[in-house]
Amino acid sequence: MSDTDRYTTGPERLEGLSTSPSGLMDLLGVAAVLLEGDGRVDMWSPQAEELFGYTAEEAVGRYAAHLLVHDAHRRLVVRLFAEVMRTGESWAGSFPVRRKDGSRRLVEFRNMRLMDSLGDHYILGLATDRSTMLEVEQEVALSTRLISQSPIGIAVLDTGLRYLSLNPALARFHGISVQDHLGRTFRGVLPGPEFRAVEAEMRQVLASGESMVDRYIVGRAPSGPRDEHAWAVSLYRLEDHRGHVLGIAEVVVDITDRHRAAAEADRARRRLAVIADGSARIGTALEVERTVRELAEVVVPELADLAVADILDAVLDQRAPAPPPDAPVFRSLAVRSAYPTEAVRAVPAPGDVVTYHAGHLSALCVRTLRPHMIARAGRHDLERISSGPESARLLAGAGVHSYMAIPLIARGEVLGVLGMCRARTRASFDEDDLALGCELAARAAVCIDNARWYQQVRDTAETLQRSLLPQPQPYHPGLEVAARYRPAQARSKVGGDWYDVIPLDDERTALVVGDVMGSGIEAAATMGRLRTATSTLAELDLDPAQVLAHLDKITRGLDPYIATCVYALYDARSAECRLATAGHLPPVLVHGDGSPELLDLPTGTPLGVGGVPFESASITLVPGDRLVLYTDGLVETREDPIDERLGLLLTLLGTPDPSVEETCDRLLRELPGADEHDDVALLIARADADRRPWERP
């Protein structure tokens, strides 16, 4: 066999093998030298030429010890060579060599004995520059320490996305040991659905070579599936110096603390936004039912999937809230769900009256005046928040898993209970949610209590005001009279509007409409005084202007109130009607043929101002004529000019009605946009030939 046959491998022997460049060998510049048994050079690699300076032609056939070793070290080197040849044991070490240019270089050697197929022995010497090896060793050591001690997770995966190596930090992130990673695929270690996209991006990086930097991942580690973590993941492809793809490097930074802090800040901002929204939307009107509905609309879906608001029946009946401790009676006022669900069937419908058993959380809230939360509700817990077995079954079927009940407390009294549950929302209620619910419930409770007391005060004032208005009289000489009073719909207090029909001697009738500026019980009381004074003055047979002059003096003594008034005195015998006004809107005269007109009367100052005399004017009311007296609440709005509103009033009055009663009702019903912030007094008198004095039964 020739030397070539000994030391080369034919092409047929390479089949099935793959070639992979040795990057580390190239980096170290490892030189290979084959020595015959007597120490002569048999083969000389290109790296040997670079390391020692001799070409293969110059080195092959010469004794290596004479070629490379200084005289002082030659004997030792020859002895080591002979020992390797004799024992077959490898030797590694370093010693200085002499290069061709005469310079000395410390070289690291590893010598081993080889035997060919003929039984001849050779020495294979591998050599590299000692300084280069030390640099590489230091770099490898530093890199290893950098990776192993780094708080940043680092891993290398092959082209099949199997873990080849990783540092302890990444193992801690995943909650799995380093050894349990090796050989397993990325998805085998992290099977969660949130990591499917990362796997796809890994394959994309392998295919394209484009790195991915700071991919934000939120998921759950295998070691703690209940705890949410966050990582910033970067990926880049690994290649050798020839461009062959080796795999992929993964760099992972655990940003869970930052993620949780950001999530907490976001939750805080959301809570503030919900509170601000609740402040703006809860209590827009002084109505208990509307306020309760607004509360439910705020908490769903921002805080809960389903909300139920029940108010104690005693509160709605305007009794002092004193529910029995064992079984309080509620009335459901609001049920709101974020989506269609069977859970709605499990709770009382709005308007239903329900008595909860003593173990129900709503009853418990009433007794303890404290909120109660069930973060993770089981079957037994659902029975405590339902009205019966069927209700509990519906709640379970709807997926309800978390619940809290919060009492609605204002001024130390419990008014009702707000119940909230979660079903589709995966997260359970926590203490922050409970605090937010309590904040909203407290604000709503104050609004509910204000609405409750407002209704009581309003009812009292309205009762007082109506008691001060005249009762319908069966007979008025020569007149068919109808009157209406409508309180303001959107004001916290009643007003001071009034009307009066005063029968007098000699078949005369005084018709009065007035408006005390202001609202509330004080305004109603002032109105009562003026009405009483008007009735007294009417009995004195005074002209309308004189009546208003006396009322003006009386009103000045009722500071700070002023009032407007129109006073008409009708004589059924002569059909004459004398009128005077004090800062009041002009009456309307509707003639028998249906044509209306605003009466152009001398306009006096409001009562209580003083300084300007009042004047009276006369008109004649023939049978069929209608005289319309009213307060400003009938025609004034905040948007339209008063002239347009008066024109609309005339248009409506131009339509005939069978009776003045029906005309009153139609005006209040059809006059659009009348100021709901002001009350209305309306009086219509029609001259009636059938009610002439001489025809009185």
XYZ file of C-alpha atoms in Angstrom:
697
model
C 0.000 0.000 0.000
C 1.349 3.392 -0.957
C 1.692 6.314 1.379
C -1.221 7.920 -0.408
C -3.362 4.881 0.241
C -2.338 4.930 3.893
C -3.242 8.482 4.708
C -5.971 9.493 2.315
C -9.550 8.464 2.012
C -11.062 7.877 -1.398
C -14.248 9.577 -2.555
C -16.119 6.326 -2.179
C -15.399 6.429 1.569
C -17.063 9.884 1.953
C -20.495 8.729 0.948
C -23.015 9.239 3.722
C -20.748 11.656 5.566
C -21.290 15.373 5.938
C -18.600 17.968 6.095
C -18.752 20.624 8.744
C -16.080 23.280 9.113
C -14.215 23.383 12.402
C -14.497 26.990 13.328
C -12.647 26.535 16.621
C -9.788 24.674 14.963
C -9.466 27.429 12.424
C -9.593 30.028 15.149
C -6.778 28.327 17.041
C -4.764 27.745 13.862
C -4.052 24.117 14.862
C -1.119 22.707 12.913
C -0.800 18.964 12.178
C 2.586 17.225 11.779
C 3.054 13.497 11.142
C 6.417 12.044 12.279
C 7.877 8.712 11.377
C 9.246 6.407 14.058
C 12.691 7.925 13.861
C 11.391 11.469 14.281
C 11.514 12.627 10.680
C 8.670 14.700 9.259
C 6.388 12.671 7.039
C 3.512 15.157 6.606
C 3.343 18.932 7.132
C 0.012 20.816 7.120
C -0.478 24.341 5.768
C -1.159 25.467 9.345
C 2.272 24.082 10.314
C 3.830 26.193 7.622
C 2.068 29.233 9.029
C 2.978 28.402 12.623
C 6.649 27.407 12.144
C 7.571 29.282 8.947
C 8.832 26.222 7.004
C 7.135 25.021 3.868
C 6.244 21.352 3.458
C 9.085 20.930 0.984
C 11.507 22.331 3.543
C 10.203 20.245 6.424
C 9.284 16.802 5.053
C 12.141 14.316 5.553
C 13.961 16.342 8.175
C 14.166 15.523 11.864
C 11.635 17.628 13.678
C 13.831 17.975 16.749
C 16.655 19.429 14.707
C 14.299 21.596 12.678
C 12.302 23.157 15.486
C 13.901 22.578 18.867
C 16.650 24.663 20.384
C 19.807 22.806 21.300
C 19.148 23.281 24.994
C 15.793 21.486 24.824
C 16.481 18.919 22.117
C 17.487 16.036 24.431
C 14.311 16.395 26.502
C 12.130 16.523 23.410
C 13.749 13.422 21.933
C 13.184 11.544 25.209
C 9.490 12.535 25.292
C 9.134 11.443 21.656
C 10.670 8.065 22.423
C 8.377 7.609 25.451
C 5.248 8.204 23.340
C 6.487 5.768 20.704
C 7.246 3.137 23.340
C 4.162 3.369 25.548
C 1.551 4.698 23.120
C 0.393 7.217 25.741
C -0.326 10.706 24.534
C 1.624 13.672 25.807
C 0.476 17.260 26.050
C 2.463 20.254 27.046
C 4.199 23.346 25.836
C 7.776 24.247 25.010
C 9.500 26.914 22.956
C 10.213 26.239 19.296
C 12.547 27.916 16.868
C 10.867 29.272 13.791
C 12.512 29.528 10.413
C 13.186 33.236 10.895
C 15.045 32.454 14.102
C 12.358 33.801 16.414
C 11.151 31.782 19.348
C 7.501 31.002 20.048
C 5.895 29.107 22.911
C 3.764 26.377 21.341
C 1.186 24.062 22.900
C 1.601 20.451 21.712
C -0.468 17.280 21.885
C 1.383 14.181 20.606
C -0.200 10.778 20.105
C 0.952 7.506 18.568
C -0.755 6.169 15.421
C -0.468 2.839 13.674
C -1.174 2.221 10.014
C -2.571 -0.928 8.444
C 0.924 -2.384 8.081
C 1.633 -2.092 11.775
C 4.055 0.799 11.465
C 3.901 3.471 14.186
C 3.856 7.214 13.690
C 3.521 10.239 15.897
C 0.762 12.761 15.169
C 1.602 16.105 16.620
C -1.021 18.843 16.952
C 0.347 22.273 17.739
C -1.021 25.772 18.280
C 0.397 29.048 19.417
C 0.266 29.154 23.204
C -0.696 32.828 23.381
C -3.537 32.304 20.895
C -4.849 29.358 22.896
C -4.706 31.338 26.126
C -6.686 34.145 24.517
C -9.300 31.701 23.266
C -9.451 29.959 26.629
C -9.931 33.276 28.354
C -12.625 34.344 25.905
C -14.420 31.022 26.292
C -14.187 31.230 30.077
C -15.473 34.782 30.107
C -18.252 33.929 27.685
C -19.232 30.922 29.748
C -19.329 32.959 32.928
C -21.133 35.783 31.214
C -23.816 33.423 29.994
C -24.081 31.284 33.127
C -24.097 34.223 35.540
C -26.218 36.543 33.427
C -29.667 37.465 34.791
C -30.798 37.469 31.173
C -31.997 34.135 29.821
C -29.903 32.827 26.909
C -30.398 29.648 24.892
C -29.162 28.064 21.682
C -31.542 25.894 19.667
C -30.737 23.856 16.600
C -32.507 24.157 13.276
C -35.191 21.789 14.573
C -35.790 24.193 17.467
C -34.389 21.733 20.020
C -32.500 23.132 22.986
C -28.748 22.636 22.662
C -27.708 24.775 25.585
C -29.125 27.401 27.915
C -28.125 29.265 31.016
C -29.590 28.934 34.528
C -31.485 32.219 34.218
C -33.661 30.921 31.394
C -34.203 27.679 33.284
C -35.460 29.733 36.241
C -37.783 31.732 33.988
C -39.356 28.511 32.727
C -39.276 26.771 36.090
C -37.565 23.719 34.527
C -33.983 22.561 35.063
C -31.325 23.036 32.399
C -31.052 19.274 31.931
C -34.797 18.924 31.351
C -34.540 21.416 28.485
C -31.758 19.748 26.530
C -32.926 17.826 23.497
C -36.534 18.970 23.861
C -38.245 21.262 21.391
C -39.314 24.795 22.213
C -43.005 23.855 22.127
C -42.286 20.735 24.143
C -40.994 22.922 26.956
C -43.545 25.743 26.505
C -46.806 24.251 25.200
C -49.010 27.232 26.075
C -50.976 28.815 23.201
C -49.271 32.165 23.805
C -45.942 30.614 22.693
C -47.236 29.320 19.371
C -46.551 32.693 17.765
C -42.987 32.687 19.153
C -42.323 29.315 17.558
C -43.568 30.636 14.214
C -41.285 33.652 14.542
C -38.328 31.378 15.332
C -38.887 29.532 12.084
C -39.192 32.848 10.269
C -35.855 34.017 11.705
C -34.221 30.725 10.674
C -35.575 31.083 7.156
C -34.942 34.786 6.577
C -31.994 35.571 8.812
C -33.758 38.732 9.995
C -33.516 39.100 13.746
C -36.494 39.721 15.996
C -35.900 42.141 18.839
C -37.937 42.669 22.012
C -41.004 40.632 21.201
C -43.359 41.207 24.156
C -44.746 37.900 25.445
C -47.264 37.458 28.254
C -47.941 33.915 29.390
C -47.691 31.301 32.094
C -44.613 29.239 32.849
C -44.965 25.439 33.207
C -43.928 25.665 36.852
C -46.634 28.177 37.760
C -49.635 28.039 35.412
C -51.670 30.282 37.721
C -49.172 33.146 37.663
C -48.890 35.424 34.673
C -45.393 36.399 33.566
C -44.021 38.719 30.921
C -40.852 38.406 28.864
C -39.059 40.444 26.221
C -37.745 37.921 23.682
C -35.109 38.539 21.008
C -34.132 35.982 18.350
C -31.247 35.870 15.885
C -29.892 33.246 13.565
C -26.522 31.595 14.245
C -24.154 30.981 11.321
C -20.563 29.823 11.048
C -17.877 31.821 9.276
C -18.865 30.227 5.992
C -22.547 31.176 6.318
C -23.886 27.740 7.238
C -26.978 27.974 9.494
C -26.254 26.385 12.863
C -29.459 27.243 14.707
C -31.005 30.111 16.565
C -30.094 32.102 19.654
C -32.799 33.173 22.070
C -32.311 36.035 24.509
C -35.030 36.468 27.132
C -35.448 39.281 29.663
C -37.944 38.697 32.464
C -40.014 41.888 32.672
C -42.746 40.473 34.902
C -42.254 43.109 37.600
C -42.412 45.884 35.016
C -45.440 44.249 33.398
C -47.234 43.933 36.720
C -46.393 47.515 37.646
C -47.706 48.703 34.289
C -50.791 46.537 34.699
C -51.368 47.940 38.169
C -50.924 51.486 36.875
C -53.350 50.697 34.076
C -55.834 49.299 36.572
C -55.440 52.415 38.700
C -56.084 54.612 35.666
C -59.085 52.467 34.769
C -60.435 52.717 38.306
C -60.069 56.496 38.239
C -61.757 56.585 34.838
C -64.637 54.457 36.131
C -64.992 56.663 39.210
C -64.948 59.794 37.047
C -67.478 58.215 34.714
C -69.645 57.276 37.669
C -69.465 60.790 39.071
C -70.679 62.166 35.748
C -73.355 59.552 35.019
C -74.789 58.618 38.413
C -77.346 60.995 39.874
C -78.172 63.025 36.772
C -81.754 63.335 37.998
C -83.302 63.356 41.445
C -85.123 60.089 40.796
C -84.418 56.921 42.765
C -85.185 54.480 39.943
C -83.140 56.382 37.386
C -80.162 56.730 39.729
C -80.164 52.985 40.434
C -80.238 52.226 36.698
C -77.337 54.625 36.139
C -75.302 52.807 38.794
C -75.865 49.476 37.042
C -74.932 51.003 33.679
C -71.620 52.272 35.074
C -70.467 49.001 36.668
C -71.378 46.873 33.615
C -69.203 46.015 31.756
C -66.353 48.005 33.338
C -66.436 46.076 36.604
C -68.884 43.201 36.250
C -70.594 41.032 33.651
C -73.938 41.252 35.465
C -75.237 43.707 38.050
C -78.422 43.682 40.121
C -79.500 46.645 42.249
C -82.170 46.046 44.898
C -83.593 48.802 47.095
C -85.297 48.157 50.421
C -89.030 48.397 49.997
C -89.252 50.654 53.043
C -87.013 53.195 51.312
C -89.207 53.335 48.237
C -92.312 53.689 50.405
C -90.586 56.672 52.074
C -90.531 54.969 55.419
C -87.523 55.003 57.697
C -85.202 52.164 56.601
C -85.666 49.659 59.421
C -85.632 46.208 57.821
C -86.011 43.124 59.974
C -82.612 41.521 60.535
C -83.622 38.075 59.284
C -85.558 38.654 56.039
C -85.410 42.159 54.515
C -87.846 42.941 51.717
C -86.317 44.374 48.550
C -87.636 45.716 45.288
C -85.469 45.120 42.240
C -84.915 48.356 40.314
C -82.124 47.517 37.871
C -80.692 44.441 36.150
C -77.948 44.919 33.584
C -75.859 42.369 31.695
C -72.901 42.880 29.378
C -74.259 40.219 27.022
C -77.311 37.929 26.676
C -77.136 35.293 29.399
C -79.329 32.854 31.287
C -78.063 34.446 34.487
C -80.591 37.261 33.965
C -83.375 34.727 34.534
C -81.820 33.830 37.870
C -82.327 37.277 39.398
C -85.509 39.265 40.125
C -86.778 41.379 37.247
C -87.008 45.159 37.717
C -90.117 45.941 39.718
C -90.267 42.560 41.471
C -90.559 42.501 45.252
C -88.393 39.809 46.813
C -87.606 38.618 50.328
C -84.172 37.036 50.656
C -83.460 34.282 53.172
C -81.205 35.077 56.110
C -78.182 33.385 54.530
C -78.385 35.380 51.307
C -75.480 37.788 50.884
C -77.862 40.711 50.305
C -79.543 40.029 53.645
C -76.108 39.700 55.231
C -75.102 43.103 53.816
C -78.183 44.698 55.360
C -77.475 43.167 58.757
C -73.743 43.876 58.876
C -73.595 47.065 56.767
C -70.475 45.566 55.190
C -69.638 44.358 51.671
C -69.096 40.656 51.046
C -67.069 39.070 48.257
C -66.756 35.489 47.016
C -63.679 35.520 44.801
C -64.141 31.943 43.570
C -67.734 30.837 43.872
C -68.558 27.134 44.092
C -71.951 25.456 43.951
C -72.614 26.088 47.639
C -71.684 29.747 47.229
C -74.107 30.165 44.324
C -76.930 29.059 46.630
C -76.042 31.973 48.919
C -76.489 34.517 46.122
C -79.578 32.997 44.482
C -83.243 32.925 45.372
C -83.539 29.146 45.096
C -82.195 25.918 43.539
C -83.364 26.804 40.028
C -81.749 30.224 40.289
C -78.483 28.628 41.457
C -78.636 26.183 38.538
C -79.015 29.037 36.048
C -76.097 30.921 37.579
C -73.900 27.829 37.404
C -74.922 27.178 33.811
C -74.058 30.763 32.893
C -70.552 30.267 34.256
C -70.795 32.644 37.220
C -67.580 32.158 39.190
C -67.103 35.334 41.230
C -69.529 37.547 43.147
C -69.657 40.511 45.460
C -72.508 42.265 47.253
C -72.116 45.855 48.421
C -74.591 47.696 50.659
C -75.826 51.089 49.525
C -75.315 53.196 52.634
C -76.005 56.907 53.039
C -75.849 58.864 56.273
C -75.489 55.655 58.258
C -78.616 54.013 56.825
C -78.670 51.103 54.407
C -80.866 51.782 51.389
C -80.277 48.637 49.341
C -77.667 46.285 47.915
C -75.671 46.212 44.684
C -74.851 42.667 43.557
C -72.237 42.004 40.855
C -70.919 38.810 39.298
C -68.444 37.685 36.677
C -68.882 34.832 34.241
C -67.116 35.385 30.924
C -64.537 37.658 32.497
C -61.818 35.176 33.456
C -60.321 37.142 36.340
C -62.033 36.824 39.699
C -62.982 39.824 41.790
C -60.162 41.018 44.042
C -59.778 43.568 46.803
C -59.179 46.372 44.301
C -62.433 45.520 42.538
C -64.238 45.492 45.865
C -62.797 48.899 46.763
C -63.879 50.309 43.401
C -67.364 48.853 43.788
C -67.663 50.332 47.281
C -66.587 53.755 45.979
C -69.237 53.710 43.248
C -71.877 52.328 45.601
C -71.166 55.053 48.169
C -71.543 57.790 45.571
C -74.723 56.241 44.218
C -76.169 55.789 47.715
C -75.825 59.506 48.437
C -77.566 60.298 45.147
C -80.320 57.785 45.920
C -80.791 59.251 49.376
C -80.874 62.779 47.970
C -83.494 61.691 45.452
C -85.516 60.026 48.204
C -85.494 63.098 50.433
C -86.079 65.386 47.487
C -89.182 63.409 46.592
C -90.435 63.714 50.148
C -89.796 67.463 50.251
C -91.269 67.898 46.791
C -94.377 65.935 47.691
C -94.772 68.001 50.861
C -94.358 71.297 49.014
C -96.638 70.216 46.206
C -99.270 69.102 48.693
C -98.988 72.466 50.416
C -99.229 74.335 47.152
C -102.225 72.377 45.914
C -103.929 72.876 49.252
C -103.532 76.630 48.772
C -105.125 76.559 45.322
C -108.917 76.947 45.079
C -111.195 73.958 44.827
C -113.407 73.740 41.724
C -116.660 75.687 42.139
C -119.824 74.338 40.561
C -121.102 77.767 39.499
C -119.628 81.004 38.166
C -122.073 83.625 36.911
C -121.954 83.818 33.121
C -118.723 81.859 32.892
C -117.475 78.375 32.148
C -114.125 78.176 33.951
C -111.332 75.582 33.894
C -107.929 75.755 35.574
C -104.826 73.617 35.784
C -101.669 73.580 37.857
C -98.654 71.535 36.708
C -95.532 71.399 38.894
C -92.078 71.626 37.347
C -90.766 68.284 36.081
C -87.019 68.928 36.425
C -86.604 71.130 39.455
C -85.828 70.089 42.989
C -88.547 72.334 44.434
C -92.081 73.388 43.527
C -92.688 76.912 42.339
C -94.921 79.741 43.413
C -97.459 79.802 40.539
C -101.131 80.095 41.457
C -104.543 80.792 40.084
C -107.788 81.800 41.751
C -111.450 82.236 40.845
C -113.175 84.480 43.384
C -116.980 84.814 43.332
C -118.134 88.313 44.325
C -121.408 90.098 44.905
C -123.571 91.419 42.079
C -122.780 88.510 39.725
C -119.144 89.419 39.477
C -116.127 87.080 39.388
C -112.455 87.863 39.931
C -109.987 85.810 37.853
C -106.372 85.773 39.091
C -103.135 84.169 37.883
C -99.795 84.916 39.570
C -96.224 83.724 39.840
C -93.958 84.171 42.858
C -90.320 84.288 41.738
C -88.521 81.431 43.469
C -89.241 77.864 44.436
C -89.727 75.596 47.385
C -91.909 75.676 50.446
C -91.038 79.328 51.106
C -92.243 80.365 47.654
C -95.396 78.279 48.099
C -96.026 79.919 51.460
C -95.543 83.393 49.942
C -97.948 82.443 47.195
C -100.485 81.457 49.873
C -100.166 84.855 51.543
C -100.652 86.722 48.277
C -103.640 84.564 47.362
C -105.223 85.250 50.737
C -104.533 88.965 50.387
C -105.990 88.971 46.866
C -109.188 87.297 48.071
C -109.528 89.856 50.844
C -108.879 92.810 48.533
C -111.332 91.463 45.959
C -114.120 91.640 48.547
C -113.506 95.390 48.939
C -114.990 96.189 45.509
C -111.704 97.668 44.254
C -110.661 98.268 40.679
C -108.024 95.745 39.406
C -105.343 98.461 39.371
C -106.087 99.260 43.017
C -105.926 95.583 43.964
C -102.461 95.292 42.384
C -101.289 98.468 44.120
C -102.204 96.996 47.523
C -100.595 93.663 46.611
C -97.431 95.542 45.639
C -97.169 97.040 49.119
C -97.776 93.656 50.729
C -95.138 91.983 48.560
C -92.553 94.589 49.457
C -92.907 93.371 53.023
C -92.131 89.811 51.919
C -88.561 90.582 50.777
C -86.720 89.023 48.960
C -89.695 87.740 46.995
C -91.340 89.512 44.062
C -94.225 88.279 41.948
C -96.060 88.859 38.685
C -99.821 88.869 38.508
C -102.777 89.463 36.202
C -106.107 90.383 37.800
C -109.393 90.367 35.857
C -112.797 91.431 37.179
C -115.772 90.140 35.148
C -119.299 91.531 35.510
C -121.803 89.035 34.140
C -124.603 91.633 33.953
C -122.696 94.085 31.725
C -120.305 91.540 30.117
C -117.512 93.987 30.962
C -114.134 92.618 32.036
C -111.591 94.976 33.559
C -107.948 93.820 33.670
C -104.625 94.966 35.121
C -101.197 93.306 35.029
C -98.082 93.516 37.197
C -95.126 92.435 35.071
C -97.110 89.486 33.754
C -97.413 88.009 30.261
C -100.440 89.400 28.378
C -103.706 87.430 28.490
C -105.170 85.993 25.288
C -108.700 86.751 24.134
C -110.155 84.131 21.805
C -113.194 85.532 20.049
C -116.286 83.506 19.423
C -115.290 82.994 15.790
C -112.057 81.310 16.939
C -109.636 84.173 16.207
C -107.150 84.750 19.075
C -105.384 87.969 20.040
C -102.898 89.032 22.678
C -104.471 91.768 24.755
C -102.452 94.967 24.658
C -102.695 96.012 28.292
C -100.691 98.549 30.288
C -97.768 96.590 31.720
C -97.025 97.374 35.329
C -93.942 96.452 37.281
C -93.817 93.159 39.188
C -95.294 93.136 42.663
C -92.731 94.108 45.253
C -90.805 96.530 43.022
C -92.935 99.630 43.594
C -92.631 103.141 42.182
C -94.888 102.762 39.111
C -98.697 103.101 39.249
C -100.863 100.343 37.824
C -103.545 100.918 35.156
C -106.687 99.004 34.262
C -108.220 98.352 30.854
C -111.683 97.135 29.840
C -112.880 94.590 27.295
C -116.255 93.056 26.586
C -116.776 89.300 26.733
C -119.641 88.218 24.536
C -120.937 84.639 24.692
C -118.374 82.282 23.173
C -115.375 84.502 23.920
C -112.580 82.860 25.918
C -110.146 84.662 28.202
C -106.858 82.782 28.742
C -104.616 83.637 31.712
C -101.323 81.743 32.224
C -97.886 81.874 33.799
C -94.571 81.941 31.932
C -93.944 78.213 32.434
C -96.527 77.515 29.727
C -94.709 79.362 26.948
C -91.114 80.090 27.927
C -88.224 77.799 26.980
C -84.471 78.202 27.155
C -84.065 77.939 23.402
C -86.919 79.733 21.599
C -87.741 83.478 21.519
C -90.800 84.380 23.561
C -92.499 85.932 20.522
C -92.383 82.605 18.678
C -93.767 80.780 21.682
C -96.632 83.248 22.085
C -97.392 82.860 18.383
C -97.560 79.085 18.834
C -99.926 79.555 21.770
C -102.230 81.657 19.613
C -102.174 79.000 16.898
C -103.195 76.279 19.328
C -105.927 78.452 20.814
C -107.322 79.015 17.325
C -108.450 75.382 17.260
C -111.915 75.043 18.849
C -112.600 72.563 21.643
C -115.900 71.287 23.043
C -115.064 72.693 26.474
C -112.526 74.826 28.268
C -111.520 71.725 30.236
C -110.394 70.072 27.027
C -108.606 73.247 25.924
C -106.571 73.246 29.161
C -105.601 69.626 28.701
C -104.679 70.114 25.051
C -102.455 73.133 25.730
C -100.505 71.279 28.399
C -100.239 68.245 26.166
C -99.459 69.770 22.776
C -97.468 72.900 23.514
C -94.039 71.395 22.748
C -90.904 72.232 24.671
C -92.626 74.019 27.521
C -90.073 74.760 30.211
C -89.941 71.649 32.381
C -87.858 73.635 34.875
C -90.838 75.864 35.761
C -94.331 75.151 36.983
C -97.476 76.236 35.125
C -100.731 77.854 36.188
C -103.432 78.071 33.503
C -106.939 79.517 33.748
C -109.482 79.736 30.907
C -112.872 81.436 31.268
C -115.507 81.306 28.509
C -118.450 83.697 28.446
C -121.518 81.436 28.509
C -124.995 82.700 27.669
C -126.449 79.586 29.287
C -125.011 80.715 32.614
C -126.451 84.198 32.706
C -127.549 85.255 36.174
C -131.185 85.672 35.312
C -131.242 82.117 33.974
C -129.706 80.608 37.101
C -131.896 77.777 38.449
